[in-house]
Amino acid sequence: LVRLRTRLSRSQNALGKGLLTLLSREHLDEDTWEEIEDTLLTADVGVTPTQELVERLRERVRVLGTRTPDELRALLREELVALVGPEFDRTVHTESGPGKPGIVMVVGVNGTGKTTTTGKLARVLVADGKSVVLGAADTFRAAAADQLQTWGERVGARTVRGPEGGDPASIAFDAVKEGIAEGSDAVLIDTAGRLHTKTGLMDELGKVKRVVEKQAPLDEVLLVLDATTGQNGLVQARVFAEVVNITGIVLTKLDGTAKGGIVVAVQRELGVPVKLIGLGEGADDLAPFEPEAFVEALIG
Ligand code: GDP
């Protein structure tokens, strides 16, 4: 929690503290409630969730009557935890039955942190005693395969790659084939995320998915979103959700200028949980998303 708190960006700490300060005002008049609403909107929480939250806060503060700082903190913590959604299953499914590796496909727009996330996830699994094969199916960005292979060497995972500009589906196929042949525990497939046309993306990711599933079922499709892109990230999320069946979201760069409210907005948008968060560029900067700890870090 201490690490999370120090890593989350200042703007996010400001969100929790700002709300608490506003709620602590002696007279909670209309202007103050509007300020609370603005604070949430500015933090990317989104219009509907903001309105719902403010309504609940108003009601609870009214019932409470006089408010001590501790009561307010507890109330805000409860409501924020309810907002970021504790009811989701946030397990990252990297295991399948015996004799078949867990297969994870990592998708998202280029630059969001897909390759880095794939490397970090491999690191977590290897540290857990698992054998991992990486599939470098992002053949669009020239350096992506090198970058993934470097991660592989760093964390102790084998990388399957093809020629630059090669067919992503055939690399994904080979990676899964190798994972099965070697009895590996997990295969992580990094893909390209060109958003120039939806049909192009659909063709490419659809094909990768199909060739993978010819050999073994996909256990997890993780959508990587750059938390600093705010509402733009939501637009991307929508497009990807139309193309593949997303099973979990990874929010990267929460250590940057990101605003924490995007967690709420994107889960509402897709109905899929944030499972992992990126808190930096290093190998250990990937953390499970835990609503209670996240909110605790926000409130400070
Ligand atoms: P890709 O094109 O989606 O594969 O993106 P990359 O994995 O190459 O990441 C793009 C940039 O974002 C790189 O410079 C990464 O080091 C950086 N990056 C990725 N995740 C995080 C994160 O959680 N925090 C920060 N600060 N930087 C990140």
Coordinates of C-alpha atoms and ligand atoms in Angstrom, one line a residue:
L1 CA 0.0 0.0 0.0
V2 CA 2.8 2.4 0.8
R3 CA 4.4 1.6 -2.5
L4 CA 1.1 2.1 -4.3
R5 CA 0.6 5.4 -2.6
T6 CA 4.0 6.7 -3.5
R7 CA 3.7 5.5 -7.1
L8 CA 0.2 6.8 -7.9
S9 CA 0.4 10.2 -9.5
R10 CA -0.1 13.4 -7.5
S11 CA -3.2 14.2 -9.4
Q12 CA -4.8 11.0 -8.0
N13 CA -3.8 11.7 -4.5
A14 CA -5.3 15.1 -5.0
L15 CA -8.6 13.5 -6.0
G16 CA -9.1 11.7 -2.7
K17 CA -7.8 14.6 -0.6
G18 CA -9.8 17.1 -2.5
L19 CA -13.0 15.2 -2.0
L20 CA -12.3 14.8 1.7
T21 CA -11.6 18.5 2.1
L22 CA -14.8 19.5 0.3
L23 CA -16.9 17.1 2.3
S24 CA -15.4 18.5 5.5
R25 CA -16.8 22.0 4.9
E26 CA -19.1 23.1 7.6
H27 CA -21.9 24.0 5.2
L28 CA -22.4 21.7 2.3
D29 CA -24.3 24.0 0.0
E30 CA -25.2 23.5 -3.7
D31 CA -21.9 25.2 -4.7
T32 CA -19.9 22.7 -2.7
W33 CA -21.8 19.7 -4.2
E34 CA -21.1 21.2 -7.6
E35 CA -17.4 21.4 -6.7
I36 CA -17.4 17.8 -5.6
E37 CA -19.0 16.9 -8.9
D38 CA -16.4 18.9 -10.9
T39 CA -13.6 17.2 -8.9
L40 CA -14.9 13.8 -10.0
L41 CA -15.5 14.7 -13.6
T42 CA -12.0 16.2 -13.8
A43 CA -10.6 12.9 -12.5
D44 CA -12.2 11.1 -15.5
V45 CA -14.8 9.3 -13.4
G46 CA -17.4 9.9 -16.1
V47 CA -20.8 11.7 -16.0
T48 CA -23.2 8.9 -14.9
P49 CA -21.0 7.4 -12.2
T50 CA -20.3 10.9 -10.9
Q51 CA -23.9 11.8 -10.6
E52 CA -24.7 8.5 -8.9
L53 CA -21.9 8.9 -6.4
V54 CA -22.8 12.5 -5.6
E55 CA -26.4 11.5 -5.0
R56 CA -25.3 8.7 -2.6
L57 CA -22.9 11.0 -0.8
R58 CA -25.6 13.6 -0.3
E59 CA -28.0 11.2 1.0
R60 CA -25.5 9.6 3.4
V61 CA -24.2 13.0 4.6
R62 CA -27.8 14.0 5.2
V63 CA -28.5 10.9 7.3
L64 CA -25.3 11.4 9.2
G65 CA -26.1 14.9 10.3
T66 CA -23.0 16.2 12.1
R67 CA -19.9 14.7 10.6
T68 CA -16.6 13.9 12.2
P69 CA -13.5 13.6 10.0
D70 CA -13.2 9.9 10.7
E71 CA -16.9 9.3 9.7
L72 CA -16.4 11.3 6.5
R73 CA -13.2 9.4 5.6
A74 CA -15.0 6.0 6.2
L75 CA -18.0 7.1 4.2
L76 CA -15.9 8.3 1.3
R77 CA -13.8 5.1 1.4
E78 CA -16.9 2.9 1.3
E79 CA -18.5 4.8 -1.5
L80 CA -15.3 4.9 -3.6
V81 CA -14.7 1.2 -3.1
A82 CA -18.3 0.5 -4.2
L83 CA -17.6 2.7 -7.2
V84 CA -14.4 0.9 -8.4
G85 CA -16.3 -2.3 -8.1
P86 CA -15.2 -5.0 -5.7
E87 CA -17.6 -7.6 -7.2
F88 CA -15.5 -8.5 -10.2
D89 CA -13.3 -11.5 -10.4
R90 CA -9.9 -10.0 -11.0
T91 CA -7.9 -13.2 -11.3
V92 CA -5.5 -13.2 -14.3
H93 CA -6.1 -16.6 -15.8
T94 CA -2.8 -17.9 -16.8
E95 CA -3.4 -21.5 -16.1
S96 CA -5.1 -24.2 -18.0
G97 CA -5.5 -27.9 -17.4
P98 CA -2.5 -30.3 -17.4
G99 CA -0.7 -30.6 -20.6
K100 CA -1.8 -27.3 -21.9
P101 CA -0.3 -23.9 -21.3
G102 CA -2.4 -21.0 -20.2
I103 CA -2.7 -18.7 -23.2
V104 CA -2.9 -14.9 -22.8
M105 CA -3.3 -12.5 -25.7
V106 CA -2.3 -8.9 -25.0
V107 CA -4.0 -6.3 -27.1
G108 CA -4.2 -2.5 -27.3
V109 CA -3.1 0.5 -29.3
N110 CA 0.6 0.8 -29.9
G111 CA 2.4 3.0 -27.3
T112 CA 0.0 2.1 -24.5
G113 CA 2.5 -0.3 -22.9
K114 CA 1.6 -3.7 -24.4
T115 CA 5.1 -5.1 -24.8
T116 CA 6.2 -3.8 -21.5
T117 CA 3.2 -5.3 -19.8
T118 CA 3.8 -8.6 -21.5
G119 CA 7.4 -8.6 -20.2
K120 CA 6.3 -7.6 -16.7
L121 CA 3.6 -10.3 -16.6
A122 CA 6.2 -12.9 -17.8
R123 CA 8.4 -11.8 -14.9
V124 CA 5.6 -12.3 -12.4
L125 CA 4.9 -15.8 -13.7
V126 CA 8.6 -16.8 -13.9
A127 CA 9.2 -15.6 -10.4
D128 CA 6.3 -17.9 -9.4
G129 CA 8.2 -20.8 -10.9
K130 CA 6.3 -21.0 -14.2
S131 CA 7.9 -21.6 -17.6
V132 CA 6.8 -19.0 -20.1
V133 CA 6.9 -18.6 -23.9
L134 CA 6.5 -15.2 -25.4
G135 CA 5.0 -14.7 -28.8
A136 CA 6.2 -11.6 -30.6
A137 CA 3.2 -11.1 -32.9
D138 CA 3.5 -7.3 -33.0
T139 CA 5.3 -7.4 -36.4
F140 CA 4.1 -3.9 -37.3
R141 CA 6.3 -1.9 -35.0
A142 CA 9.9 -2.6 -36.1
A143 CA 11.5 -2.8 -32.7
A144 CA 8.7 -4.6 -30.9
A145 CA 10.0 -8.1 -31.3
D146 CA 13.5 -7.0 -30.2
Q147 CA 12.0 -5.3 -27.2
L148 CA 10.0 -8.4 -26.3
Q149 CA 13.0 -10.7 -26.7
T150 CA 15.0 -8.4 -24.5
W151 CA 12.3 -8.7 -21.8
G152 CA 12.4 -12.5 -22.3
E153 CA 16.1 -12.7 -21.8
R154 CA 15.8 -10.4 -18.8
V155 CA 13.1 -12.5 -17.0
G156 CA 14.0 -15.9 -18.3
A157 CA 11.3 -16.6 -21.0
R158 CA 11.8 -17.9 -24.5
T159 CA 10.6 -15.6 -27.3
V160 CA 9.1 -16.9 -30.5
R161 CA 9.5 -14.4 -33.3
G162 CA 9.3 -14.2 -37.1
P163 CA 10.6 -11.9 -39.8
E164 CA 9.9 -8.1 -39.6
G165 CA 6.6 -7.4 -41.2
G166 CA 5.7 -11.1 -41.1
D167 CA 2.3 -12.6 -40.4
P168 CA 1.3 -12.1 -36.8
A169 CA -1.0 -15.1 -36.9
S170 CA 1.7 -17.5 -37.9
I171 CA 3.9 -16.2 -35.1
A172 CA 1.1 -16.6 -32.6
F173 CA 0.5 -20.1 -34.0
D174 CA 4.2 -21.0 -33.6
A175 CA 4.4 -19.6 -30.1
V176 CA 1.4 -21.7 -28.9
K177 CA 2.7 -24.8 -30.7
E178 CA 6.1 -24.4 -29.0
G179 CA 4.4 -23.8 -25.6
I180 CA 2.4 -27.0 -26.0
A181 CA 5.4 -29.0 -27.3
E182 CA 7.7 -27.9 -24.4
G183 CA 5.0 -28.4 -21.8
S184 CA 5.2 -24.7 -20.8
D185 CA 2.9 -23.2 -18.2
A186 CA 2.0 -20.1 -20.1
V187 CA 2.2 -18.5 -23.5
L188 CA 1.9 -14.7 -23.7
I189 CA 1.2 -13.2 -27.1
D190 CA 2.0 -9.6 -27.8
T191 CA 0.0 -8.2 -30.7
A192 CA 0.0 -5.1 -32.9
G193 CA -2.6 -2.4 -32.3
R194 CA -3.0 -0.4 -35.4
L195 CA -6.2 1.6 -35.2
H196 CA -6.1 3.0 -38.7
T197 CA -9.2 1.0 -39.7
K198 CA -11.4 -1.1 -37.6
T199 CA -11.7 -3.8 -40.2
G200 CA -7.9 -4.0 -40.5
L201 CA -7.6 -4.5 -36.8
M202 CA -10.5 -6.9 -36.7
D203 CA -9.0 -9.0 -39.5
E204 CA -5.6 -9.1 -37.8
L205 CA -6.7 -9.8 -34.2
G206 CA -9.4 -12.1 -35.4
K207 CA -7.0 -14.2 -37.3
V208 CA -4.5 -14.3 -34.5
K209 CA -7.3 -15.5 -32.2
R210 CA -8.5 -18.1 -34.6
V211 CA -5.1 -19.7 -35.2
V212 CA -4.4 -19.8 -31.4
E213 CA -7.8 -21.4 -30.7
K214 CA -7.2 -24.0 -33.3
Q215 CA -4.6 -25.4 -30.9
A216 CA -5.9 -24.5 -27.5
P217 CA -8.6 -22.2 -25.9
L218 CA -7.6 -18.7 -25.0
D219 CA -7.6 -18.2 -21.2
E220 CA -7.3 -14.4 -21.1
V221 CA -7.5 -11.5 -23.5
L222 CA -6.0 -8.4 -21.8
L223 CA -6.7 -5.0 -23.1
V224 CA -3.9 -2.6 -22.3
L225 CA -5.0 1.1 -21.9
D226 CA -2.8 4.1 -21.2
A227 CA -4.5 5.7 -18.2
T228 CA -3.1 9.1 -19.1
T229 CA -5.1 9.2 -22.3
G230 CA -8.4 9.7 -20.3
Q231 CA -11.5 9.7 -22.4
N232 CA -9.5 8.7 -25.6
G233 CA -8.7 5.5 -23.9
L234 CA -12.4 4.8 -23.6
V235 CA -12.9 5.2 -27.3
Q236 CA -10.1 2.7 -28.0
A237 CA -11.5 0.3 -25.5
R238 CA -14.9 0.4 -27.3
V239 CA -13.3 -0.4 -30.6
F240 CA -11.2 -3.3 -29.2
A241 CA -14.2 -4.7 -27.4
E242 CA -16.1 -4.9 -30.7
V243 CA -13.2 -6.8 -32.2
V244 CA -12.2 -9.3 -29.5
N245 CA -13.7 -10.6 -26.3
I246 CA -11.8 -8.7 -23.7
T247 CA -11.5 -10.6 -20.4
G248 CA -9.5 -8.0 -18.4
I249 CA -8.0 -4.5 -18.5
V250 CA -4.5 -3.4 -17.7
L251 CA -4.3 0.3 -16.9
T252 CA -0.7 1.5 -17.5
K253 CA 1.1 4.6 -16.5
L254 CA -0.9 5.2 -13.4
D255 CA 2.4 6.7 -12.1
G256 CA 2.2 9.5 -14.6
T257 CA -0.3 12.2 -15.0
A258 CA -3.2 9.8 -15.1
K259 CA -6.4 10.4 -13.1
G260 CA -7.7 7.5 -11.2
G261 CA -11.3 7.9 -12.2
I262 CA -10.6 6.2 -15.5
V263 CA -10.7 2.9 -13.6
V264 CA -14.4 3.5 -13.0
A265 CA -15.2 4.8 -16.5
V266 CA -13.6 1.9 -18.4
Q267 CA -15.1 -0.8 -16.2
R268 CA -18.5 0.7 -16.7
E269 CA -17.9 1.0 -20.4
L270 CA -16.9 -2.6 -21.0
G271 CA -18.3 -4.4 -18.0
V272 CA -14.9 -6.0 -17.6
P273 CA -12.6 -5.6 -14.6
V274 CA -9.3 -3.8 -14.4
K275 CA -7.1 -6.7 -13.3
L276 CA -3.6 -5.2 -13.4
I277 CA -2.1 -1.7 -13.1
G278 CA 1.2 -0.4 -14.4
L279 CA 3.1 1.8 -12.0
G280 CA 6.3 2.4 -13.9
E281 CA 8.7 1.2 -16.6
G282 CA 10.6 -1.3 -14.5
A283 CA 10.2 -5.1 -14.3
D284 CA 8.5 -5.0 -10.9
D285 CA 6.1 -2.2 -11.7
L286 CA 3.0 -4.3 -12.4
A287 CA 0.5 -4.8 -9.6
P288 CA -2.8 -6.5 -9.2
F289 CA -5.7 -4.1 -9.0
E290 CA -7.2 -4.1 -5.6
P291 CA -10.1 -1.7 -5.1
E292 CA -9.6 -1.3 -1.3
A293 CA -5.8 -0.6 -1.6
F294 CA -6.4 1.7 -4.5
V295 CA -9.0 3.8 -2.7
E296 CA -6.9 3.8 0.4
A297 CA -4.0 5.2 -1.6
L298 CA -6.3 7.8 -3.2
I299 CA -7.6 9.1 0.1
G300 CA -4.1 9.1 1.6
Ligands
GDP1 P1 3.5 -0.9 -26.9 O1 3.7 -0.1 -28.2 O2 2.0 -0.8 -26.6 O3 4.0 -2.2 -26.9 O4 4.2 0.0 -25.8 P2 5.5 -0.2 -25.0 O5 5.4 -1.4 -24.2 O6 6.7 -0.1 -26.0 O7 5.5 1.0 -24.0 C1 5.5 2.4 -24.5 C2 6.2 3.2 -23.5 O8 5.5 3.3 -22.3 C3 7.6 2.7 -23.1 O9 8.5 3.7 -23.0 C4 7.3 2.0 -21.8 O10 8.5 2.0 -21.0 C5 6.3 2.9 -21.2 N1 5.4 2.3 -20.2 C6 4.8 1.1 -20.2 N2 4.1 0.9 -19.1 C7 4.3 2.0 -18.3 C8 3.9 2.3 -16.9 O11 3.1 1.6 -16.3 N3 4.4 3.5 -16.4 C9 5.2 4.3 -17.1 N4 5.6 5.4 -16.6 N5 5.6 4.0 -18.4 C10 5.2 2.8 -19.0

